Tab-separated table of C-alpha atoms in Angstrom:
chain	number	residue	atom	x	y	z
M	1	MET	CA	298.058	-49.302	-198.076
M	2	ALA	CA	295.556	-48.673	-195.302
M	3	ILE	CA	292.381	-47.000	-196.507
M	4	ILE	CA	290.821	-47.024	-193.037
M	5	GLU	CA	292.873	-46.627	-189.866
M	6	ILE	CA	291.103	-47.056	-186.552
M	7	GLN	CA	292.902	-46.409	-183.314
M	8	ASN	CA	291.817	-46.850	-179.707
M	9	LEU	CA	288.129	-46.398	-180.447
M	10	LYS	CA	286.140	-45.911	-177.262
M	11	LYS	CA	282.438	-45.547	-176.721
M	12	SER	CA	280.022	-45.904	-173.826
M	13	PHE	CA	276.260	-45.882	-173.610
M	14	GLY	CA	275.821	-44.425	-170.141
M	15	LYS	CA	277.914	-46.586	-167.809
M	16	GLN	CA	278.209	-49.449	-170.231
M	17	GLU	CA	281.396	-49.513	-172.276
M	18	VAL	CA	280.478	-50.866	-175.704
M	19	LEU	CA	283.791	-50.214	-177.430
M	20	LYS	CA	287.077	-50.559	-175.567
M	21	GLN	CA	290.239	-49.543	-177.387
M	22	ILE	CA	289.355	-50.892	-180.805
M	23	THR	CA	292.327	-50.724	-183.170
M	24	PHE	CA	292.612	-52.111	-186.688
M	25	ASP	CA	293.389	-51.183	-190.283
M	26	VAL	CA	291.607	-51.956	-193.501
M	27	ASN	CA	293.608	-52.038	-196.708
M	28	LYS	CA	292.344	-51.186	-200.156
M	29	ASN	CA	290.532	-54.166	-201.716
M	30	ASP	CA	290.252	-55.911	-198.352
M	31	VAL	CA	287.116	-57.813	-197.499
M	32	VAL	CA	286.945	-57.716	-193.730
M	33	ALA	CA	284.397	-59.850	-191.902
M	34	VAL	CA	283.568	-58.782	-188.363
M	35	ILE	CA	282.102	-61.608	-186.307
M	36	GLY	CA	281.157	-61.984	-182.678
M	37	PRO	CA	278.212	-62.506	-180.356
M	38	SER	CA	275.287	-60.090	-180.194
M	39	GLY	CA	276.084	-57.033	-178.127
M	40	SER	CA	279.803	-57.315	-178.750
M	41	GLY	CA	279.906	-53.827	-180.294
M	42	LYS	CA	280.382	-54.856	-183.936
M	43	SER	CA	277.510	-52.786	-185.289
M	44	THR	CA	278.367	-49.769	-183.127
M	45	MET	CA	281.931	-49.908	-184.404
M	46	LEU	CA	280.737	-50.054	-188.021
M	47	ARG	CA	278.204	-47.270	-187.549
M	48	SER	CA	280.810	-45.004	-185.983
M	49	LEU	CA	282.780	-45.111	-189.255
M	50	VAL	CA	279.984	-43.269	-191.088
M	51	HIS	CA	279.186	-41.048	-188.124
M	52	LEU	CA	275.873	-42.705	-187.266
M	53	GLU	CA	277.368	-43.136	-183.799
M	54	LYS	CA	279.611	-40.637	-182.074
M	55	ILE	CA	282.672	-42.098	-180.419
M	56	ASP	CA	284.019	-40.878	-177.078
M	57	GLY	CA	287.684	-41.372	-177.763
M	58	GLY	CA	290.201	-42.586	-180.329
M	59	SER	CA	290.863	-41.820	-183.987
M	60	ILE	CA	289.392	-42.765	-187.344
M	61	ARG	CA	291.158	-41.962	-190.604
M	62	VAL	CA	289.636	-42.706	-193.977
M	63	GLY	CA	291.760	-42.460	-197.113
M	64	GLY	CA	294.418	-40.647	-195.087
M	65	GLU	CA	291.973	-37.988	-193.849
M	66	SER	CA	291.005	-37.609	-190.243
M	67	LEU	CA	287.316	-38.059	-189.393
M	68	VAL	CA	288.086	-37.935	-185.702
M	69	GLN	CA	291.447	-37.490	-184.002
M	70	ASP	CA	291.854	-38.463	-180.333
M	71	GLY	CA	288.137	-38.086	-179.776
M	72	ILE	CA	287.926	-34.671	-181.467
M	73	TYR	CA	285.806	-34.615	-184.605
M	74	SER	CA	286.682	-32.630	-187.722
M	75	LYS	CA	284.430	-29.817	-188.933
M	76	PRO	CA	280.941	-30.891	-190.097
M	77	GLN	CA	281.809	-30.231	-193.742
M	78	GLU	CA	284.930	-32.367	-193.442
M	79	ILE	CA	282.924	-35.131	-191.767
M	80	LYS	CA	280.447	-35.058	-194.624
M	81	ARG	CA	283.153	-35.221	-197.245
M	82	ILE	CA	285.007	-38.052	-195.520
M	83	THR	CA	281.960	-40.196	-194.726
M	84	SER	CA	280.730	-39.794	-198.307
M	85	LYS	CA	283.598	-42.072	-199.382
M	86	MET	CA	281.719	-44.896	-197.688
M	87	GLY	CA	278.437	-46.532	-198.540
M	88	MET	CA	276.364	-48.425	-196.026
M	89	VAL	CA	273.959	-51.346	-196.269
M	90	PHE	CA	271.636	-51.879	-193.311
M	91	GLN	CA	270.138	-54.964	-191.744
M	92	HIS	CA	266.619	-53.672	-192.365
M	93	PHE	CA	267.387	-52.308	-195.867
M	94	ASN	CA	265.944	-48.842	-195.121
M	95	LEU	CA	264.761	-48.378	-198.675
M	96	PHE	CA	262.537	-45.350	-199.269
M	97	PRO	CA	259.048	-46.906	-199.358
M	98	HIS	CA	257.445	-44.025	-201.289
M	99	LEU	CA	259.852	-44.315	-204.207
M	100	SER	CA	260.169	-46.935	-206.912
M	101	VAL	CA	263.306	-49.069	-207.148
M	102	LYS	CA	264.729	-46.804	-209.848
M	103	GLU	CA	263.880	-43.675	-207.854
M	104	ASN	CA	265.480	-45.191	-204.752
M	105	LEU	CA	268.689	-45.569	-206.726
M	106	GLU	CA	268.607	-42.150	-208.352
M	107	LEU	CA	267.327	-39.848	-205.588
M	108	ALA	CA	270.581	-39.200	-203.733
M	109	PRO	CA	272.849	-38.912	-206.805
M	110	ARG	CA	270.425	-36.414	-208.324
M	111	LEU	CA	270.385	-34.301	-205.178
M	112	VAL	CA	273.995	-34.629	-204.149
M	113	LYS	CA	276.201	-35.400	-207.139
M	114	LYS	CA	276.986	-32.915	-209.832
M	115	GLU	CA	276.283	-35.310	-212.641
M	116	SER	CA	274.070	-35.224	-215.676
M	117	SER	CA	270.762	-36.982	-215.348
M	118	LYS	CA	271.793	-39.145	-218.294
M	119	ASP	CA	274.872	-40.464	-216.493
M	120	ILE	CA	272.831	-41.231	-213.405
M	121	GLN	CA	270.221	-43.136	-215.391
M	122	LYS	CA	272.908	-45.046	-217.221
M	123	ARG	CA	274.467	-46.120	-213.946
M	124	SER	CA	271.162	-47.128	-212.359
M	125	THR	CA	270.309	-49.231	-215.406
M	126	GLU	CA	273.699	-50.943	-215.241
M	127	LEU	CA	273.458	-51.595	-211.520
M	128	LEU	CA	269.936	-52.979	-211.754
M	129	GLU	CA	271.195	-55.356	-214.387
M	130	LYS	CA	274.131	-56.319	-212.195
M	131	ILE	CA	271.859	-57.260	-209.284
M	132	GLY	CA	269.423	-58.987	-211.633
M	133	LEU	CA	266.459	-56.713	-211.036
M	134	SER	CA	266.129	-54.810	-214.306
M	135	ASN	CA	262.526	-55.950	-214.585
M	136	ARG	CA	261.653	-54.475	-211.183
M	137	ALA	CA	262.804	-50.882	-211.824
M	138	ALA	CA	259.254	-49.514	-211.525
M	139	SER	CA	258.259	-51.644	-208.511
M	140	TYR	CA	257.881	-50.215	-205.040
M	141	PRO	CA	259.847	-51.757	-202.150
M	142	ALA	CA	256.602	-53.083	-200.623
M	143	ASN	CA	256.301	-55.480	-203.560
M	144	LEU	CA	259.819	-56.915	-203.299
M	145	SER	CA	261.043	-59.901	-201.315
M	146	GLY	CA	263.586	-59.330	-198.557
M	147	GLY	CA	266.429	-60.556	-200.716
M	148	GLN	CA	265.402	-58.263	-203.553
M	149	LYS	CA	265.136	-55.315	-201.169
M	150	GLN	CA	268.651	-55.884	-199.884
M	151	ARG	CA	270.012	-56.171	-203.407
M	152	VAL	CA	268.355	-52.842	-204.239
M	153	ALA	CA	269.863	-51.346	-201.071
M	154	ILE	CA	273.319	-52.486	-202.202
M	155	ALA	CA	272.765	-50.965	-205.641
M	156	ARG	CA	271.551	-47.730	-204.038
M	157	ALA	CA	274.772	-47.515	-202.008
M	158	LEU	CA	276.853	-48.223	-205.130
M	159	MET	CA	275.126	-45.378	-207.003
M	160	MET	CA	277.213	-42.947	-204.924
M	161	ASN	CA	280.444	-44.561	-206.171
M	162	PRO	CA	281.847	-45.249	-202.685
M	163	ASP	CA	285.459	-46.332	-202.141
M	164	ILE	CA	284.380	-48.557	-199.290
M	165	LEU	CA	281.145	-50.409	-198.654
M	166	LEU	CA	279.991	-51.211	-195.113
M	167	PHE	CA	277.477	-53.959	-194.407
M	168	ASP	CA	275.652	-54.141	-191.087
M	169	GLU	CA	274.352	-57.711	-190.800
M	170	PRO	CA	273.000	-57.604	-194.364
M	171	THR	CA	271.369	-61.033	-194.237
M	172	SER	CA	270.170	-61.175	-190.635
M	173	ALA	CA	266.634	-59.994	-191.418
M	174	LEU	CA	266.217	-62.400	-194.328
M	175	ASP	CA	264.594	-65.789	-194.561
M	176	PRO	CA	267.378	-68.397	-194.842
M	177	GLU	CA	266.488	-69.255	-198.430
M	178	LEU	CA	266.930	-65.595	-199.460
M	179	THR	CA	270.409	-65.010	-198.027
M	180	GLY	CA	272.115	-66.711	-200.980
M	181	GLU	CA	271.106	-64.106	-203.566
M	182	VAL	CA	272.401	-61.258	-201.377
M	183	LEU	CA	275.665	-63.034	-200.569
M	184	GLN	CA	276.148	-63.693	-204.282
M	185	VAL	CA	275.941	-59.960	-205.043
M	186	MET	CA	278.477	-59.333	-202.285
M	187	LYS	CA	280.795	-62.020	-203.656
M	188	ASP	CA	280.616	-60.385	-207.077
M	189	LEU	CA	281.572	-57.062	-205.485
M	190	ALA	CA	284.532	-58.698	-203.769
M	191	LYS	CA	285.599	-60.095	-207.119
M	192	ASP	CA	285.438	-56.548	-208.539
M	193	GLN	CA	287.938	-55.511	-205.842
M	194	MET	CA	285.472	-53.480	-203.778
M	195	THR	CA	286.782	-52.727	-200.297
M	196	MET	CA	284.225	-54.043	-197.836
M	197	ILE	CA	283.674	-54.344	-194.111
M	198	VAL	CA	280.948	-56.839	-193.327
M	199	VAL	CA	279.457	-57.342	-189.888
M	200	THR	CA	277.913	-60.771	-190.212
M	201	HIS	CA	276.751	-64.010	-188.684
M	202	GLU	CA	277.341	-65.821	-191.977
M	203	MET	CA	280.441	-67.835	-191.132
M	204	GLY	CA	280.377	-69.458	-194.566
M	205	PHE	CA	280.615	-66.085	-196.254
M	206	ALA	CA	283.394	-64.948	-193.912
M	207	LYS	CA	285.324	-68.116	-194.617
M	208	GLU	CA	284.876	-68.037	-198.350
M	209	VAL	CA	285.104	-64.344	-199.257
M	210	ALA	CA	286.887	-62.422	-196.513
M	211	ASN	CA	290.647	-62.060	-196.531
M	212	LYS	CA	290.583	-60.929	-192.903
M	213	VAL	CA	288.308	-61.886	-190.052
M	214	ILE	CA	287.960	-59.853	-186.876
M	215	PHE	CA	286.430	-61.557	-183.859
M	216	MET	CA	284.924	-59.106	-181.378
M	217	ASP	CA	283.625	-59.900	-177.926
M	218	ASP	CA	282.489	-57.587	-175.154
M	219	GLY	CA	283.609	-54.381	-176.895
M	220	GLU	CA	287.089	-55.486	-177.831
M	221	ILE	CA	288.869	-57.219	-180.664
M	222	VAL	CA	289.915	-60.638	-179.397
M	223	GLU	CA	291.532	-61.936	-182.521
M	224	THR	CA	292.249	-60.847	-186.103
M	225	ALA	CA	293.436	-63.324	-188.695
M	226	HIS	CA	293.023	-64.718	-192.182
M	227	PRO	CA	289.918	-66.915	-192.229
M	228	ASP	CA	291.981	-70.019	-192.989
M	229	LYS	CA	293.780	-69.429	-189.730
M	230	LEU	CA	290.999	-68.057	-187.537
M	231	PHE	CA	288.466	-70.731	-188.362
M	232	VAL	CA	290.935	-73.602	-188.319
M	233	SER	CA	293.214	-72.785	-185.417
M	234	PRO	CA	291.905	-69.893	-183.328
M	235	GLN	CA	294.448	-68.595	-180.820
M	236	PHE	CA	292.115	-67.750	-177.962
M	237	GLU	CA	289.664	-69.660	-175.853
M	238	ARG	CA	286.928	-67.005	-176.377
M	239	THR	CA	287.192	-67.368	-180.133
M	240	ARG	CA	287.032	-71.150	-179.881
M	241	THR	CA	283.964	-71.020	-177.646
M	242	PHE	CA	282.170	-68.644	-180.038
M	243	LEU	CA	283.054	-70.662	-183.134
M	244	ASN	CA	281.995	-73.918	-181.512
M	245	ARG	CA	278.633	-72.400	-180.707
M	246	SER	CA	278.244	-70.903	-184.213
M	247	PHE	CA	279.011	-74.120	-186.056
M	248	LYS	CA	276.956	-76.405	-183.871
J	1	MET	CA	205.676	-36.308	-196.623
J	2	SER	CA	204.934	-35.110	-200.116
J	3	ILE	CA	207.527	-34.618	-202.836
J	4	ASP	CA	206.205	-31.114	-203.341
J	5	TYR	CA	206.933	-30.206	-199.757
J	6	ILE	CA	210.475	-31.576	-199.940
J	7	LEU	CA	211.100	-29.655	-203.147
J	8	SER	CA	209.787	-26.473	-201.554
J	9	ILE	CA	212.227	-26.651	-198.634
J	10	LEU	CA	215.108	-27.988	-200.687
J	11	GLY	CA	215.895	-24.604	-202.236
J	12	PRO	CA	216.691	-22.730	-199.006
J	13	MET	CA	218.360	-25.795	-197.504
J	14	LEU	CA	220.743	-26.149	-200.416
J	15	GLU	CA	221.465	-22.457	-200.036
J	16	GLY	CA	222.381	-23.220	-196.427
J	17	ALA	CA	224.467	-26.161	-197.594
J	18	GLN	CA	226.437	-23.725	-199.760
J	19	MET	CA	227.438	-21.882	-196.605
J	20	THR	CA	228.433	-25.204	-195.033
J	21	VAL	CA	230.568	-26.130	-198.027
J	22	LEU	CA	232.124	-22.670	-198.160
J	23	LEU	CA	233.116	-22.811	-194.485
J	24	PHE	CA	234.451	-26.334	-194.945
J	25	LEU	CA	236.605	-25.321	-197.914
J	26	VAL	CA	237.970	-22.174	-196.299
J	27	ALA	CA	238.725	-24.029	-193.062
J	28	ILE	CA	240.395	-27.042	-194.651
J	29	VAL	CA	242.429	-25.113	-197.218
J	30	ILE	CA	243.915	-22.846	-194.568
J	31	SER	CA	244.069	-25.096	-191.496
J	32	ILE	CA	246.027	-27.925	-193.142
J	33	PRO	CA	249.018	-25.746	-194.132
J	34	LEU	CA	248.727	-23.899	-190.832
J	35	GLY	CA	248.697	-27.207	-188.955
J	36	PHE	CA	251.761	-28.253	-190.912
J	37	LEU	CA	253.629	-25.089	-189.894
J	38	LEU	CA	252.471	-25.598	-186.332
J	39	MET	CA	253.866	-29.133	-186.367
J	40	LEU	CA	257.219	-27.743	-187.565
J	41	ALA	CA	257.103	-25.212	-184.710
J	42	VAL	CA	256.403	-27.973	-182.185
J	43	ARG	CA	259.378	-29.953	-183.479
J	44	SER	CA	261.616	-26.894	-183.698
J	45	SER	CA	264.843	-26.906	-181.717
J	46	ILE	CA	264.122	-23.272	-180.784
J	47	LYS	CA	262.702	-23.895	-177.328
J	48	PRO	CA	260.403	-20.855	-176.898
J	49	LEU	CA	258.821	-21.489	-180.308
J	50	SER	CA	258.228	-25.158	-179.523
J	51	TRP	CA	256.846	-24.275	-176.119
J	52	MET	CA	254.428	-21.693	-177.554
J	53	ALA	CA	253.206	-24.136	-180.189
J	54	HIS	CA	252.645	-26.795	-177.529
J	55	THR	CA	250.672	-24.367	-175.392
J	56	TYR	CA	248.591	-23.273	-178.367
J	57	ILE	CA	247.698	-26.875	-179.236
J	58	TYR	CA	246.891	-27.632	-175.610
J	59	VAL	CA	244.479	-24.685	-175.360
J	60	MET	CA	242.811	-25.344	-178.724
J	61	ARG	CA	242.322	-29.046	-178.066
J	62	GLY	CA	241.550	-28.601	-174.423
J	63	THR	CA	238.539	-26.292	-174.799
J	64	PRO	CA	235.274	-26.814	-176.706
J	65	LEU	CA	235.135	-25.520	-180.263
J	66	LEU	CA	231.757	-23.982	-179.436
J	67	LEU	CA	233.332	-21.961	-176.636
J	68	GLN	CA	236.040	-20.768	-178.999
J	69	LEU	CA	233.468	-19.719	-181.598
J	70	LEU	CA	231.401	-17.827	-179.044
J	71	PHE	CA	234.558	-16.214	-177.712
J	72	ILE	CA	235.619	-14.958	-181.136
J	73	CYS	CA	232.123	-13.817	-182.167
J	74	PHE	CA	230.895	-12.268	-178.952
J	75	GLY	CA	233.843	-12.243	-176.526
J	76	LEU	CA	236.509	-10.397	-178.473
J	77	PRO	CA	234.390	-7.276	-179.148
J	78	MET	CA	233.884	-6.950	-175.402
J	79	LEU	CA	237.604	-6.640	-174.657
J	80	PRO	CA	238.576	-3.207	-173.353
J	81	VAL	CA	240.374	-0.821	-175.746
J	82	VAL	CA	241.074	-3.328	-178.592
J	83	GLY	CA	237.557	-4.778	-178.599
J	84	GLU	CA	236.101	-2.325	-181.085
J	85	TYR	CA	238.655	-3.384	-183.703
J	86	LEU	CA	237.801	-7.066	-183.226
J	87	VAL	CA	234.230	-7.014	-184.456
J	88	PHE	CA	234.071	-9.405	-187.387
J	89	ASP	CA	231.347	-10.492	-189.725
J	90	ARG	CA	229.854	-13.634	-188.099
J	91	PHE	CA	230.893	-15.897	-190.947
J	92	VAL	CA	234.432	-14.515	-190.964
J	93	ALA	CA	234.640	-14.951	-187.205
J	94	ALA	CA	233.449	-18.543	-187.523
J	95	CYS	CA	236.043	-19.223	-190.229
J	96	ILE	CA	238.775	-17.878	-187.964
J	97	GLY	CA	237.562	-20.086	-185.126
J	98	PHE	CA	237.454	-23.235	-187.248
J	99	ILE	CA	240.853	-22.543	-188.796
J	100	LEU	CA	242.540	-21.933	-185.442
J	101	ASN	CA	240.944	-25.006	-183.882
J	102	TYR	CA	241.482	-27.432	-186.738
J	103	ALA	CA	245.077	-26.316	-187.287
J	104	ALA	CA	245.848	-27.636	-183.797
J	105	TYR	CA	244.358	-31.045	-184.601
J	106	PHE	CA	246.102	-31.263	-187.957
J	107	ALA	CA	249.397	-30.337	-186.286
J	108	GLU	CA	249.010	-33.316	-183.950
J	109	ILE	CA	248.082	-35.610	-186.836
J	110	PHE	CA	251.166	-34.539	-188.792
J	111	ARG	CA	253.361	-34.883	-185.717
J	112	GLY	CA	252.107	-38.446	-185.319
J	113	GLY	CA	252.985	-39.034	-188.974
J	114	VAL	CA	256.557	-37.850	-188.483
J	115	LEU	CA	256.963	-39.943	-185.327
J	116	ALA	CA	255.799	-43.050	-187.186
J	117	ILE	CA	258.701	-42.851	-189.623
J	118	ASP	CA	261.466	-45.337	-188.896
J	119	LYS	CA	264.777	-43.823	-187.825
J	120	GLY	CA	266.447	-45.979	-190.454
J	121	GLN	CA	265.038	-43.580	-193.057
J	122	TYR	CA	267.069	-40.707	-191.600
J	123	GLU	CA	270.150	-42.926	-191.369
J	124	ALA	CA	269.810	-44.084	-194.975
J	125	ALA	CA	269.497	-40.479	-196.137
J	126	GLN	CA	272.514	-39.469	-194.059
J	127	VAL	CA	274.816	-42.165	-195.422
J	128	LEU	CA	273.708	-41.182	-198.930
J	129	SER	CA	275.100	-37.697	-198.152
J	130	MET	CA	271.722	-35.971	-198.256
J	131	ASN	CA	271.511	-32.823	-196.151
J	132	LYS	CA	268.814	-32.037	-193.610
J	133	TRP	CA	266.632	-30.078	-196.033
J	134	GLN	CA	266.813	-32.764	-198.723
J	135	THR	CA	266.065	-35.470	-196.184
J	136	THR	CA	263.058	-33.591	-194.847
J	137	THR	CA	261.519	-32.624	-198.168
J	138	ARG	CA	262.290	-35.743	-200.208
J	139	VAL	CA	262.189	-38.554	-197.653
J	140	ILE	CA	260.361	-37.575	-194.477
J	141	LEU	CA	257.488	-35.314	-195.543
J	142	PRO	CA	256.199	-37.463	-198.419
J	143	GLN	CA	255.991	-40.409	-196.044
J	144	MET	CA	254.495	-38.256	-193.303
J	145	PHE	CA	251.644	-37.107	-195.556
J	146	ARG	CA	250.966	-40.665	-196.634
J	147	ILE	CA	250.874	-41.948	-193.056
J	148	ALA	CA	248.688	-39.025	-191.962
J	149	LEU	CA	246.176	-39.423	-194.793
J	150	PRO	CA	243.598	-41.676	-193.051
J	151	ALA	CA	243.632	-39.459	-189.963
J	152	VAL	CA	243.306	-36.321	-192.110
J	153	ALA	CA	240.322	-37.939	-193.848
J	154	ASN	CA	238.718	-38.679	-190.498
J	155	GLU	CA	239.283	-35.143	-189.260
J	156	SER	CA	237.850	-33.694	-192.481
J	157	VAL	CA	234.624	-35.657	-192.077
J	158	THR	CA	234.393	-34.328	-188.526
J	159	LEU	CA	234.867	-30.820	-189.906
J	160	VAL	CA	231.880	-31.214	-192.260
J	161	LYS	CA	229.680	-32.091	-189.303
J	162	ASP	CA	231.182	-29.438	-187.035
J	163	THR	CA	230.071	-26.754	-189.484
J	164	ALA	CA	226.638	-27.200	-187.878
J	165	LEU	CA	228.086	-25.187	-184.964
J	166	LEU	CA	227.511	-22.129	-187.158
J	167	TYR	CA	223.947	-22.466	-185.937
J	168	ALA	CA	225.091	-21.313	-182.505
J	169	VAL	CA	226.541	-18.067	-183.823
J	170	ALA	CA	223.489	-17.438	-186.001
J	171	VAL	CA	225.075	-17.848	-189.401
J	172	PRO	CA	222.398	-19.248	-191.709
J	173	GLU	CA	223.690	-22.647	-192.800
J	174	LEU	CA	222.090	-25.998	-193.550
J	175	LEU	CA	220.984	-26.898	-190.037
J	176	HIS	CA	219.618	-23.397	-189.470
J	177	PHE	CA	217.259	-23.704	-192.441
J	178	ALA	CA	216.192	-27.171	-191.378
J	179	GLN	CA	215.416	-25.985	-187.854
J	180	THR	CA	213.453	-23.004	-189.194
J	181	ALA	CA	211.354	-25.240	-191.428
J	182	VAL	CA	210.743	-27.723	-188.606
J	183	ASN	CA	209.440	-24.968	-186.345
J	184	ARG	CA	207.367	-23.334	-189.039
J	185	ASP	CA	205.780	-26.421	-190.606
J	186	PHE	CA	205.712	-28.696	-187.562
J	187	THR	CA	207.269	-31.682	-189.328
J	188	ILE	CA	210.548	-33.580	-188.965
J	189	VAL	CA	211.025	-33.945	-192.718
J	190	PRO	CA	213.519	-31.029	-192.926
J	191	PHE	CA	215.752	-32.748	-190.357
J	192	LEU	CA	215.760	-35.909	-192.482
J	193	VAL	CA	216.551	-33.910	-195.594
J	194	ALA	CA	219.386	-32.154	-193.758
J	195	GLY	CA	220.712	-35.507	-192.603
J	196	ILE	CA	220.730	-36.823	-196.152
J	197	ILE	CA	222.523	-33.720	-197.427
J	198	TYR	CA	225.211	-34.139	-194.737
J	199	LEU	CA	225.551	-37.814	-195.676
J	200	ILE	CA	225.997	-36.941	-199.335
J	201	MET	CA	228.688	-34.406	-198.474
J	202	THR	CA	230.605	-36.810	-196.225
J	203	LEU	CA	230.218	-39.604	-198.768
J	204	LEU	CA	231.799	-37.496	-201.496
J	205	LEU	CA	234.584	-36.496	-199.126
J	206	THR	CA	235.206	-40.074	-198.051
J	207	MET	CA	235.362	-41.192	-201.671
J	208	PHE	CA	237.839	-38.434	-202.448
J	209	PHE	CA	240.149	-39.504	-199.616
J	210	LYS	CA	239.838	-43.194	-200.544
J	211	TRP	CA	240.937	-42.214	-204.026
J	212	LEU	CA	243.902	-40.277	-202.581
J	213	GLU	CA	244.888	-43.268	-200.441
J	214	GLN	CA	244.711	-45.547	-203.452
J	215	ARG	CA	246.640	-43.080	-205.576
J	216	PHE	CA	249.472	-42.897	-203.013
J	217	LYS	CA	249.596	-46.526	-202.010
J	218	PHE	CA	253.195	-47.044	-203.174
J	219	GLU	CA	252.555	-50.615	-204.183
């Protein structure tokens, strides 16, 4: 069953069309990897799902509810409710630098969720354990490595109990030797059946973890397939060219 | 330069320093919150409010503080009709002048602090379902104050020294007593003593702000 339905998404920045008729579905428990060259519109597409970008035309439905229908957005309250089903992890982490790791995790649930403080603390303790950073609960982001920061950012998103987790190039700002620890956390999430959309340059991750790979180029989806198919026998020349360059 | 002489002038000079400290405290305690409100007005989406705040800051930063003090002390009472209601005690008038002037500078410092915050902070707060008020009070303002702290410290030290402008509107403060003693006794010792008292005040202030910076280092 489709948990996200995207139809004919269109967006321009001035005269430049960055998204041209993007259409695809995401099913529950899918791990979708979105790959493609820089400037292909992958990040813009992802950001439009949580209303960080406004689209000019098309429809987005999440969990059967309409965020935007034929370019017309729902009421602000509806938008808030619908986007709150999704969590987002950013390339540059965007942790709150003035709060400790534990406070980063607990701030939003405390303000937004109607939960007891005890439940929130219990969850943050569990999540910190899950990402292997229990001993850093009192640290500030400035004292963490990039990989640790991104793991905290993932835990912070999970604190809101999202149905879907979006990743915008989660390892692109990391030193190569630190990407492994972040990808491991994401693999564990996939194993726990979390629905994920991952914009990434990590072909290895896409190959190993995703059950669906979308190749975007120049604002459109060129090819969508299971990784076994897309990486082994791509159907289009553009896909082949991109993959050849990526694996060189 | 005998110790006895220094001790004899120290009494009145410290009395003058009290006035300096009092003006400093009144000005800083009121102008910082006022500057904060002014910064909010500048950033407001209500255009006339933002425009008025901009104009206010332009005028306050674009004219000398001394001119503003003279205007409030001696200019306002000369206005037709309303003038007679605008005669203030000199010290009160000076406080008003300092507050109005420094609020404009603090507003700009705070605005710089807000601008320095990465837009990713707003985006993170948004995807965590925080509303505008929560984002502002829990994410943006704490970081703004931290970023603004060194500039606020700098401006506060300037304020301590600017209190010497009270001399121009004949409020007896530290420099006034020093000048009187210099004229009367024909010696520069009172100026040196005044300088040392200013240095002690700015040293204490600097130490206080260093402590604040350390306290809110977030490391």
